[in-house]
JSON list of C-alpha atoms in Angstrom, two decimals:
[
{"chain": "A", "resi": 201, "resn": "MET", "atom": "CA", "xyz": [40.52, 98.93, 12.30]},
{"chain": "A", "resi": 202, "resn": "LEU", "atom": "CA", "xyz": [38.18, 98.50, 15.27]},
{"chain": "A", "resi": 203, "resn": "ASN", "atom": "CA", "xyz": [36.23, 95.77, 13.53]},
{"chain": "A", "resi": 204, "resn": "GLU", "atom": "CA", "xyz": [39.50, 93.87, 12.97]},
{"chain": "A", "resi": 205, "resn": "ILE", "atom": "CA", "xyz": [40.28, 94.08, 16.72]},
{"chain": "A", "resi": 206, "resn": "LYS", "atom": "CA", "xyz": [36.82, 92.83, 17.61]},
{"chain": "A", "resi": 207, "resn": "LYS", "atom": "CA", "xyz": [36.92, 90.02, 15.05]},
{"chain": "A", "resi": 208, "resn": "ASP", "atom": "CA", "xyz": [40.36, 88.93, 16.20]},
{"chain": "A", "resi": 209, "resn": "ALA", "atom": "CA", "xyz": [39.23, 88.93, 19.88]},
{"chain": "A", "resi": 210, "resn": "GLN", "atom": "CA", "xyz": [36.10, 86.96, 18.99]},
{"chain": "A", "resi": 211, "resn": "ALA", "atom": "CA", "xyz": [38.09, 84.38, 16.94]},
{"chain": "A", "resi": 212, "resn": "ARG", "atom": "CA", "xyz": [40.59, 83.96, 19.77]},
{"chain": "A", "resi": 213, "resn": "MET", "atom": "CA", "xyz": [37.82, 83.58, 22.36]},
{"chain": "A", "resi": 214, "resn": "THR", "atom": "CA", "xyz": [36.12, 80.94, 20.18]},
{"chain": "A", "resi": 215, "resn": "LYS", "atom": "CA", "xyz": [39.41, 79.09, 19.88]},
{"chain": "A", "resi": 216, "resn": "SER", "atom": "CA", "xyz": [39.73, 79.06, 23.69]},
{"chain": "A", "resi": 217, "resn": "ILE", "atom": "CA", "xyz": [36.30, 77.51, 24.06]},
{"chain": "A", "resi": 218, "resn": "GLU", "atom": "CA", "xyz": [37.01, 74.95, 21.39]},
{"chain": "A", "resi": 219, "resn": "ALA", "atom": "CA", "xyz": [40.30, 74.06, 23.07]},
{"chain": "A", "resi": 220, "resn": "LEU", "atom": "CA", "xyz": [38.39, 73.55, 26.37]},
{"chain": "A", "resi": 221, "resn": "ARG", "atom": "CA", "xyz": [35.88, 71.22, 24.64]},
{"chain": "A", "resi": 222, "resn": "HIS", "atom": "CA", "xyz": [38.76, 69.30, 23.03]},
{"chain": "A", "resi": 223, "resn": "ASP", "atom": "CA", "xyz": [40.56, 68.90, 26.31]},
{"chain": "A", "resi": 224, "resn": "LEU", "atom": "CA", "xyz": [37.38, 67.70, 28.02]},
{"chain": "A", "resi": 225, "resn": "THR", "atom": "CA", "xyz": [36.76, 64.99, 25.47]},
{"chain": "A", "resi": 226, "resn": "LYS", "atom": "CA", "xyz": [39.88, 63.23, 26.75]},
{"chain": "A", "resi": 227, "resn": "LEU", "atom": "CA", "xyz": [38.34, 63.02, 30.24]},
{"chain": "A", "resi": 228, "resn": "ARG", "atom": "CA", "xyz": [37.08, 59.56, 31.11]},
{"chain": "A", "resi": 229, "resn": "THR", "atom": "CA", "xyz": [33.43, 59.66, 32.08]},
{"chain": "A", "resi": 230, "resn": "GLY", "atom": "CA", "xyz": [32.60, 55.96, 32.53]},
{"chain": "A", "resi": 231, "resn": "ARG", "atom": "CA", "xyz": [31.22, 55.86, 29.02]},
{"chain": "A", "resi": 232, "resn": "ALA", "atom": "CA", "xyz": [33.20, 54.53, 26.06]},
{"chain": "A", "resi": 233, "resn": "SER", "atom": "CA", "xyz": [34.37, 57.12, 23.58]},
{"chain": "A", "resi": 234, "resn": "SER", "atom": "CA", "xyz": [37.00, 56.86, 20.88]},
{"chain": "A", "resi": 235, "resn": "ALA", "atom": "CA", "xyz": [38.19, 60.32, 21.96]},
{"chain": "A", "resi": 236, "resn": "LEU", "atom": "CA", "xyz": [39.65, 58.69, 25.09]},
{"chain": "A", "resi": 237, "resn": "VAL", "atom": "CA", "xyz": [42.51, 57.20, 23.06]},
{"chain": "A", "resi": 238, "resn": "ASP", "atom": "CA", "xyz": [42.80, 59.73, 20.23]},
{"chain": "A", "resi": 239, "resn": "HIS", "atom": "CA", "xyz": [45.79, 61.43, 21.93]},
{"chain": "A", "resi": 240, "resn": "LEU", "atom": "CA", "xyz": [47.76, 58.20, 22.40]},
{"chain": "A", "resi": 241, "resn": "LYS", "atom": "CA", "xyz": [51.02, 57.82, 20.55]},
{"chain": "A", "resi": 242, "resn": "VAL", "atom": "CA", "xyz": [52.26, 54.40, 19.39]},
{"chain": "A", "resi": 243, "resn": "ASN", "atom": "CA", "xyz": [55.86, 53.49, 18.59]},
{"chain": "A", "resi": 244, "resn": "TYR", "atom": "CA", "xyz": [55.61, 52.54, 14.92]},
{"chain": "A", "resi": 245, "resn": "TYR", "atom": "CA", "xyz": [58.96, 51.38, 13.51]},
{"chain": "A", "resi": 246, "resn": "GLY", "atom": "CA", "xyz": [60.90, 53.87, 15.60]},
{"chain": "A", "resi": 247, "resn": "SER", "atom": "CA", "xyz": [58.61, 56.89, 15.22]},
{"chain": "A", "resi": 248, "resn": "GLU", "atom": "CA", "xyz": [55.71, 58.06, 17.35]},
{"chain": "A", "resi": 249, "resn": "MET", "atom": "CA", "xyz": [52.40, 57.85, 15.46]},
{"chain": "A", "resi": 250, "resn": "PRO", "atom": "CA", "xyz": [48.90, 58.68, 16.66]},
{"chain": "A", "resi": 251, "resn": "LEU", "atom": "CA", "xyz": [46.95, 55.55, 17.53]},
{"chain": "A", "resi": 252, "resn": "THR", "atom": "CA", "xyz": [44.20, 56.44, 15.01]},
{"chain": "A", "resi": 253, "resn": "GLN", "atom": "CA", "xyz": [46.80, 56.17, 12.20]},
{"chain": "A", "resi": 254, "resn": "VAL", "atom": "CA", "xyz": [47.90, 52.59, 13.04]},
{"chain": "A", "resi": 255, "resn": "ALA", "atom": "CA", "xyz": [44.61, 51.09, 14.18]},
{"chain": "A", "resi": 256, "resn": "SER", "atom": "CA", "xyz": [40.81, 51.39, 13.94]},
{"chain": "A", "resi": 257, "resn": "VAL", "atom": "CA", "xyz": [39.08, 52.35, 17.20]},
{"chain": "A", "resi": 258, "resn": "VAL", "atom": "CA", "xyz": [35.44, 51.36, 17.54]},
{"chain": "A", "resi": 259, "resn": "VAL", "atom": "CA", "xyz": [32.96, 51.87, 20.37]},
{"chain": "A", "resi": 260, "resn": "SER", "atom": "CA", "xyz": [31.59, 48.36, 20.68]},
{"chain": "A", "resi": 261, "resn": "ASP", "atom": "CA", "xyz": [29.09, 49.22, 23.47]},
{"chain": "A", "resi": 262, "resn": "ALA", "atom": "CA", "xyz": [28.55, 51.79, 26.24]},
{"chain": "A", "resi": 263, "resn": "ARG", "atom": "CA", "xyz": [31.46, 50.45, 28.33]},
{"chain": "A", "resi": 264, "resn": "SER", "atom": "CA", "xyz": [34.01, 49.10, 25.86]},
{"chain": "A", "resi": 265, "resn": "LEU", "atom": "CA", "xyz": [36.30, 50.03, 23.08]},
{"chain": "A", "resi": 266, "resn": "THR", "atom": "CA", "xyz": [37.67, 47.70, 20.39]},
{"chain": "A", "resi": 267, "resn": "ILE", "atom": "CA", "xyz": [40.97, 48.51, 18.79]},
{"chain": "A", "resi": 268, "resn": "THR", "atom": "CA", "xyz": [42.19, 46.67, 15.72]},
{"chain": "A", "resi": 269, "resn": "PRO", "atom": "CA", "xyz": [45.69, 47.47, 14.55]},
{"chain": "A", "resi": 270, "resn": "TRP", "atom": "CA", "xyz": [46.20, 47.46, 10.74]},
{"chain": "A", "resi": 271, "resn": "GLU", "atom": "CA", "xyz": [49.29, 45.24, 11.14]},
{"chain": "A", "resi": 272, "resn": "LYS", "atom": "CA", "xyz": [49.52, 42.15, 13.33]},
{"chain": "A", "resi": 273, "resn": "GLN", "atom": "CA", "xyz": [52.91, 43.13, 14.80]},
{"chain": "A", "resi": 274, "resn": "MET", "atom": "CA", "xyz": [51.49, 46.43, 16.09]},
{"chain": "A", "resi": 275, "resn": "VAL", "atom": "CA", "xyz": [49.27, 44.72, 18.72]},
{"chain": "A", "resi": 276, "resn": "SER", "atom": "CA", "xyz": [51.99, 44.75, 21.42]},
{"chain": "A", "resi": 277, "resn": "ALA", "atom": "CA", "xyz": [53.01, 48.35, 20.65]},
{"chain": "A", "resi": 278, "resn": "VAL", "atom": "CA", "xyz": [49.38, 49.50, 20.93]},
{"chain": "A", "resi": 279, "resn": "GLU", "atom": "CA", "xyz": [49.02, 47.58, 24.28]},
{"chain": "A", "resi": 280, "resn": "LYS", "atom": "CA", "xyz": [52.15, 49.25, 25.58]},
{"chain": "A", "resi": 281, "resn": "ALA", "atom": "CA", "xyz": [50.88, 52.71, 24.64]},
{"chain": "A", "resi": 282, "resn": "ILE", "atom": "CA", "xyz": [47.56, 52.09, 26.45]},
{"chain": "A", "resi": 283, "resn": "LEU", "atom": "CA", "xyz": [49.24, 50.82, 29.60]},
{"chain": "A", "resi": 284, "resn": "ALA", "atom": "CA", "xyz": [51.77, 53.69, 29.59]},
{"chain": "A", "resi": 285, "resn": "SER", "atom": "CA", "xyz": [48.98, 56.26, 29.24]},
{"chain": "A", "resi": 286, "resn": "ASP", "atom": "CA", "xyz": [47.43, 58.16, 32.16]},
{"chain": "A", "resi": 287, "resn": "LEU", "atom": "CA", "xyz": [44.00, 56.63, 31.50]},
{"chain": "A", "resi": 288, "resn": "GLY", "atom": "CA", "xyz": [44.36, 53.77, 34.01]},
{"chain": "A", "resi": 289, "resn": "LEU", "atom": "CA", "xyz": [42.81, 51.28, 31.57]},
{"chain": "A", "resi": 290, "resn": "THR", "atom": "CA", "xyz": [43.87, 47.68, 31.01]},
{"chain": "A", "resi": 291, "resn": "PRO", "atom": "CA", "xyz": [43.75, 46.25, 27.52]},
{"chain": "A", "resi": 292, "resn": "ASN", "atom": "CA", "xyz": [42.53, 42.69, 26.92]},
{"chain": "A", "resi": 293, "resn": "THR", "atom": "CA", "xyz": [44.00, 41.13, 23.81]},
{"chain": "A", "resi": 294, "resn": "ALA", "atom": "CA", "xyz": [42.41, 38.28, 21.75]},
{"chain": "A", "resi": 295, "resn": "GLY", "atom": "CA", "xyz": [44.52, 37.62, 18.63]},
{"chain": "A", "resi": 296, "resn": "THR", "atom": "CA", "xyz": [44.74, 40.90, 16.68]},
{"chain": "A", "resi": 297, "resn": "THR", "atom": "CA", "xyz": [41.86, 42.64, 18.56]},
{"chain": "A", "resi": 298, "resn": "ILE", "atom": "CA", "xyz": [42.38, 44.70, 21.69]},
{"chain": "A", "resi": 299, "resn": "ARG", "atom": "CA", "xyz": [39.37, 45.27, 23.94]},
{"chain": "A", "resi": 300, "resn": "ILE", "atom": "CA", "xyz": [39.35, 47.98, 26.63]},
{"chain": "A", "resi": 301, "resn": "ASN", "atom": "CA", "xyz": [36.59, 47.70, 29.25]},
{"chain": "A", "resi": 302, "resn": "ILE", "atom": "CA", "xyz": [35.85, 51.01, 30.86]},
{"chain": "A", "resi": 303, "resn": "PRO", "atom": "CA", "xyz": [34.97, 50.59, 34.50]},
{"chain": "A", "resi": 304, "resn": "ALA", "atom": "CA", "xyz": [32.22, 52.62, 36.11]},
{"chain": "A", "resi": 305, "resn": "LEU", "atom": "CA", "xyz": [33.56, 55.64, 37.99]},
{"chain": "A", "resi": 306, "resn": "THR", "atom": "CA", "xyz": [33.39, 55.78, 41.75]},
{"chain": "A", "resi": 307, "resn": "GLU", "atom": "CA", "xyz": [31.70, 58.69, 43.46]},
{"chain": "A", "resi": 308, "resn": "GLU", "atom": "CA", "xyz": [35.06, 59.94, 44.74]},
{"chain": "A", "resi": 309, "resn": "ARG", "atom": "CA", "xyz": [36.61, 59.79, 41.25]},
{"chain": "A", "resi": 310, "resn": "ARG", "atom": "CA", "xyz": [33.55, 61.62, 39.79]},
{"chain": "A", "resi": 311, "resn": "LYS", "atom": "CA", "xyz": [34.00, 64.45, 42.28]},
{"chain": "A", "resi": 312, "resn": "GLU", "atom": "CA", "xyz": [37.71, 64.59, 41.52]},
{"chain": "A", "resi": 313, "resn": "LEU", "atom": "CA", "xyz": [37.03, 64.77, 37.77]},
{"chain": "A", "resi": 314, "resn": "ALA", "atom": "CA", "xyz": [34.43, 67.48, 38.39]},
{"chain": "A", "resi": 315, "resn": "LYS", "atom": "CA", "xyz": [37.07, 69.59, 40.19]},
{"chain": "A", "resi": 316, "resn": "HIS", "atom": "CA", "xyz": [39.45, 69.04, 37.27]},
{"chain": "A", "resi": 317, "resn": "VAL", "atom": "CA", "xyz": [36.68, 70.19, 34.87]},
{"chain": "A", "resi": 318, "resn": "HIS", "atom": "CA", "xyz": [36.19, 73.37, 36.91]},
{"chain": "A", "resi": 319, "resn": "GLY", "atom": "CA", "xyz": [39.93, 74.01, 36.91]},
{"chain": "A", "resi": 320, "resn": "GLU", "atom": "CA", "xyz": [40.04, 73.63, 33.10]},
{"chain": "A", "resi": 321, "resn": "GLY", "atom": "CA", "xyz": [37.06, 75.98, 32.83]},
{"chain": "A", "resi": 322, "resn": "GLU", "atom": "CA", "xyz": [38.80, 78.58, 34.99]},
{"chain": "A", "resi": 323, "resn": "ASN", "atom": "CA", "xyz": [41.88, 78.42, 32.80]},
{"chain": "A", "resi": 324, "resn": "ALA", "atom": "CA", "xyz": [39.68, 78.98, 29.70]},
{"chain": "A", "resi": 325, "resn": "LYS", "atom": "CA", "xyz": [38.03, 81.97, 31.44]},
{"chain": "A", "resi": 326, "resn": "ILE", "atom": "CA", "xyz": [41.46, 83.40, 32.28]},
{"chain": "A", "resi": 327, "resn": "ALA", "atom": "CA", "xyz": [42.49, 83.04, 28.66]},
{"chain": "A", "resi": 328, "resn": "ILE", "atom": "CA", "xyz": [39.32, 84.84, 27.52]},
{"chain": "A", "resi": 329, "resn": "ARG", "atom": "CA", "xyz": [39.90, 87.65, 29.97]},
{"chain": "A", "resi": 330, "resn": "ASN", "atom": "CA", "xyz": [43.44, 88.01, 28.75]},
{"chain": "A", "resi": 331, "resn": "ILE", "atom": "CA", "xyz": [42.16, 88.26, 25.20]},
{"chain": "A", "resi": 332, "resn": "ARG", "atom": "CA", "xyz": [39.80, 90.99, 26.36]},
{"chain": "A", "resi": 333, "resn": "ARG", "atom": "CA", "xyz": [42.68, 92.85, 28.03]},
{"chain": "A", "resi": 334, "resn": "ASP", "atom": "CA", "xyz": [44.80, 92.65, 24.84]},
{"chain": "A", "resi": 335, "resn": "ALA", "atom": "CA", "xyz": [41.92, 93.92, 22.67]},
{"chain": "A", "resi": 336, "resn": "ASN", "atom": "CA", "xyz": [41.13, 96.78, 25.06]},
{"chain": "A", "resi": 337, "resn": "GLN", "atom": "CA", "xyz": [44.87, 97.68, 25.07]},
{"chain": "A", "resi": 338, "resn": "GLN", "atom": "CA", "xyz": [44.92, 97.84, 21.26]},
{"chain": "A", "resi": 339, "resn": "VAL", "atom": "CA", "xyz": [41.86, 100.16, 21.41]},
{"chain": "A", "resi": 340, "resn": "LYS", "atom": "CA", "xyz": [43.58, 102.40, 23.99]},
{"chain": "A", "resi": 341, "resn": "ASP", "atom": "CA", "xyz": [46.69, 102.56, 21.81]},
{"chain": "A", "resi": 342, "resn": "LEU", "atom": "CA", "xyz": [44.55, 103.72, 18.86]},
{"chain": "A", "resi": 343, "resn": "LEU", "atom": "CA", "xyz": [43.08, 106.43, 21.10]},
{"chain": "A", "resi": 344, "resn": "LYS", "atom": "CA", "xyz": [46.58, 107.53, 22.18]},
{"chain": "A", "resi": 345, "resn": "GLU", "atom": "CA", "xyz": [47.61, 107.80, 18.61]},
{"chain": "A", "resi": 346, "resn": "LYS", "atom": "CA", "xyz": [44.41, 109.85, 17.97]},
{"chain": "A", "resi": 347, "resn": "GLN", "atom": "CA", "xyz": [43.19, 107.43, 15.34]},
{"chain": "A", "resi": 348, "resn": "ILE", "atom": "CA", "xyz": [39.84, 107.02, 17.07]},
{"chain": "A", "resi": 349, "resn": "THR", "atom": "CA", "xyz": [37.62, 109.19, 19.34]},
{"chain": "A", "resi": 350, "resn": "GLU", "atom": "CA", "xyz": [36.80, 108.53, 22.97]},
{"chain": "A", "resi": 351, "resn": "ASP", "atom": "CA", "xyz": [33.27, 107.63, 22.05]},
{"chain": "A", "resi": 352, "resn": "GLU", "atom": "CA", "xyz": [34.51, 105.00, 19.59]},
{"chain": "A", "resi": 353, "resn": "GLU", "atom": "CA", "xyz": [36.90, 103.70, 22.30]},
{"chain": "A", "resi": 354, "resn": "ARG", "atom": "CA", "xyz": [34.02, 103.43, 24.86]},
{"chain": "A", "resi": 355, "resn": "ARG", "atom": "CA", "xyz": [31.67, 101.79, 22.38]},
{"chain": "A", "resi": 356, "resn": "THR", "atom": "CA", "xyz": [34.28, 99.28, 21.22]},
{"chain": "A", "resi": 357, "resn": "GLU", "atom": "CA", "xyz": [35.26, 98.38, 24.80]},
{"chain": "A", "resi": 358, "resn": "GLU", "atom": "CA", "xyz": [31.56, 97.72, 25.58]},
{"chain": "A", "resi": 359, "resn": "GLU", "atom": "CA", "xyz": [31.26, 95.47, 22.58]},
{"chain": "A", "resi": 360, "resn": "ILE", "atom": "CA", "xyz": [34.45, 93.58, 23.56]},
{"chain": "A", "resi": 361, "resn": "GLN", "atom": "CA", "xyz": [32.99, 93.20, 27.08]},
{"chain": "A", "resi": 362, "resn": "LYS", "atom": "CA", "xyz": [29.77, 91.74, 25.54]},
{"chain": "A", "resi": 363, "resn": "LEU", "atom": "CA", "xyz": [31.87, 89.24, 23.58]},
{"chain": "A", "resi": 364, "resn": "THR", "atom": "CA", "xyz": [33.74, 88.37, 26.75]},
{"chain": "A", "resi": 365, "resn": "ASP", "atom": "CA", "xyz": [30.50, 87.83, 28.69]},
{"chain": "A", "resi": 366, "resn": "LYS", "atom": "CA", "xyz": [29.04, 85.61, 25.99]},
{"chain": "A", "resi": 367, "resn": "SER", "atom": "CA", "xyz": [32.25, 83.57, 25.77]},
{"chain": "A", "resi": 368, "resn": "ILE", "atom": "CA", "xyz": [32.40, 83.11, 29.55]},
{"chain": "A", "resi": 369, "resn": "LYS", "atom": "CA", "xyz": [28.75, 81.95, 29.55]},
{"chain": "A", "resi": 370, "resn": "ASP", "atom": "CA", "xyz": [29.68, 79.49, 26.79]},
{"chain": "A", "resi": 371, "resn": "VAL", "atom": "CA", "xyz": [32.55, 78.12, 28.97]},
{"chain": "A", "resi": 372, "resn": "ASP", "atom": "CA", "xyz": [30.13, 77.77, 31.88]},
{"chain": "A", "resi": 373, "resn": "ASP", "atom": "CA", "xyz": [27.74, 75.84, 29.65]},
{"chain": "A", "resi": 374, "resn": "VAL", "atom": "CA", "xyz": [30.50, 73.51, 28.48]},
{"chain": "A", "resi": 375, "resn": "ILE", "atom": "CA", "xyz": [31.53, 72.92, 32.15]},
{"chain": "A", "resi": 376, "resn": "LYS", "atom": "CA", "xyz": [27.96, 72.28, 33.24]},
{"chain": "A", "resi": 377, "resn": "GLY", "atom": "CA", "xyz": [27.38, 69.79, 30.37]},
{"chain": "A", "resi": 378, "resn": "LYS", "atom": "CA", "xyz": [30.59, 67.88, 31.13]},
{"chain": "A", "resi": 379, "resn": "GLU", "atom": "CA", "xyz": [29.76, 67.86, 34.90]},
{"chain": "A", "resi": 380, "resn": "GLN", "atom": "CA", "xyz": [26.27, 66.41, 34.20]},
{"chain": "A", "resi": 381, "resn": "GLU", "atom": "CA", "xyz": [27.93, 63.75, 31.98]},
{"chain": "A", "resi": 382, "resn": "LEU", "atom": "CA", "xyz": [30.33, 62.91, 34.80]},
{"chain": "A", "resi": 383, "resn": "MET", "atom": "CA", "xyz": [27.68, 62.73, 37.53]},
{"chain": "A", "resi": 384, "resn": "ALA", "atom": "CA", "xyz": [25.28, 60.56, 35.45]},
{"chain": "A", "resi": 385, "resn": "VAL", "atom": "CA", "xyz": [25.50, 57.05, 36.85]}
]
């Protein structure tokens, strides 16, 4: 029973860290990455489709992406999706190929993005602490129902705290890595 609580807490903490990593891949860092446009939705014959399902996205060099829609009539829909996004990028179209040049970030924008990264990191830490609280509450409930001893409760709470500390350290590492990526000129 206690092992299940610990495993559940660890799995949920790992998911929080992975969600943070996933969210940070969408952040523009001045370097081209296909992850920048992965979340874009394109109007495909009346339904919203992910960009990656209607076109190929290739990183042509460090500062540009090349998007080639599978169908010729999708070029304008892909352009509209890029322009409507919050990325602030302008597509250049040549026939059926769309090129996106990614401008270098200004110092001010880098600092702004670093603050955003810290905010996302704090949200992940809050989620991890909430998971810890839930797990500790489950342990206390077991103690109340006299299914475990006080020693088992104390030991389990210490183990859950170690999991929490490790997860928060992992979040800090993810934030630090993304910050270094942002500040690299």
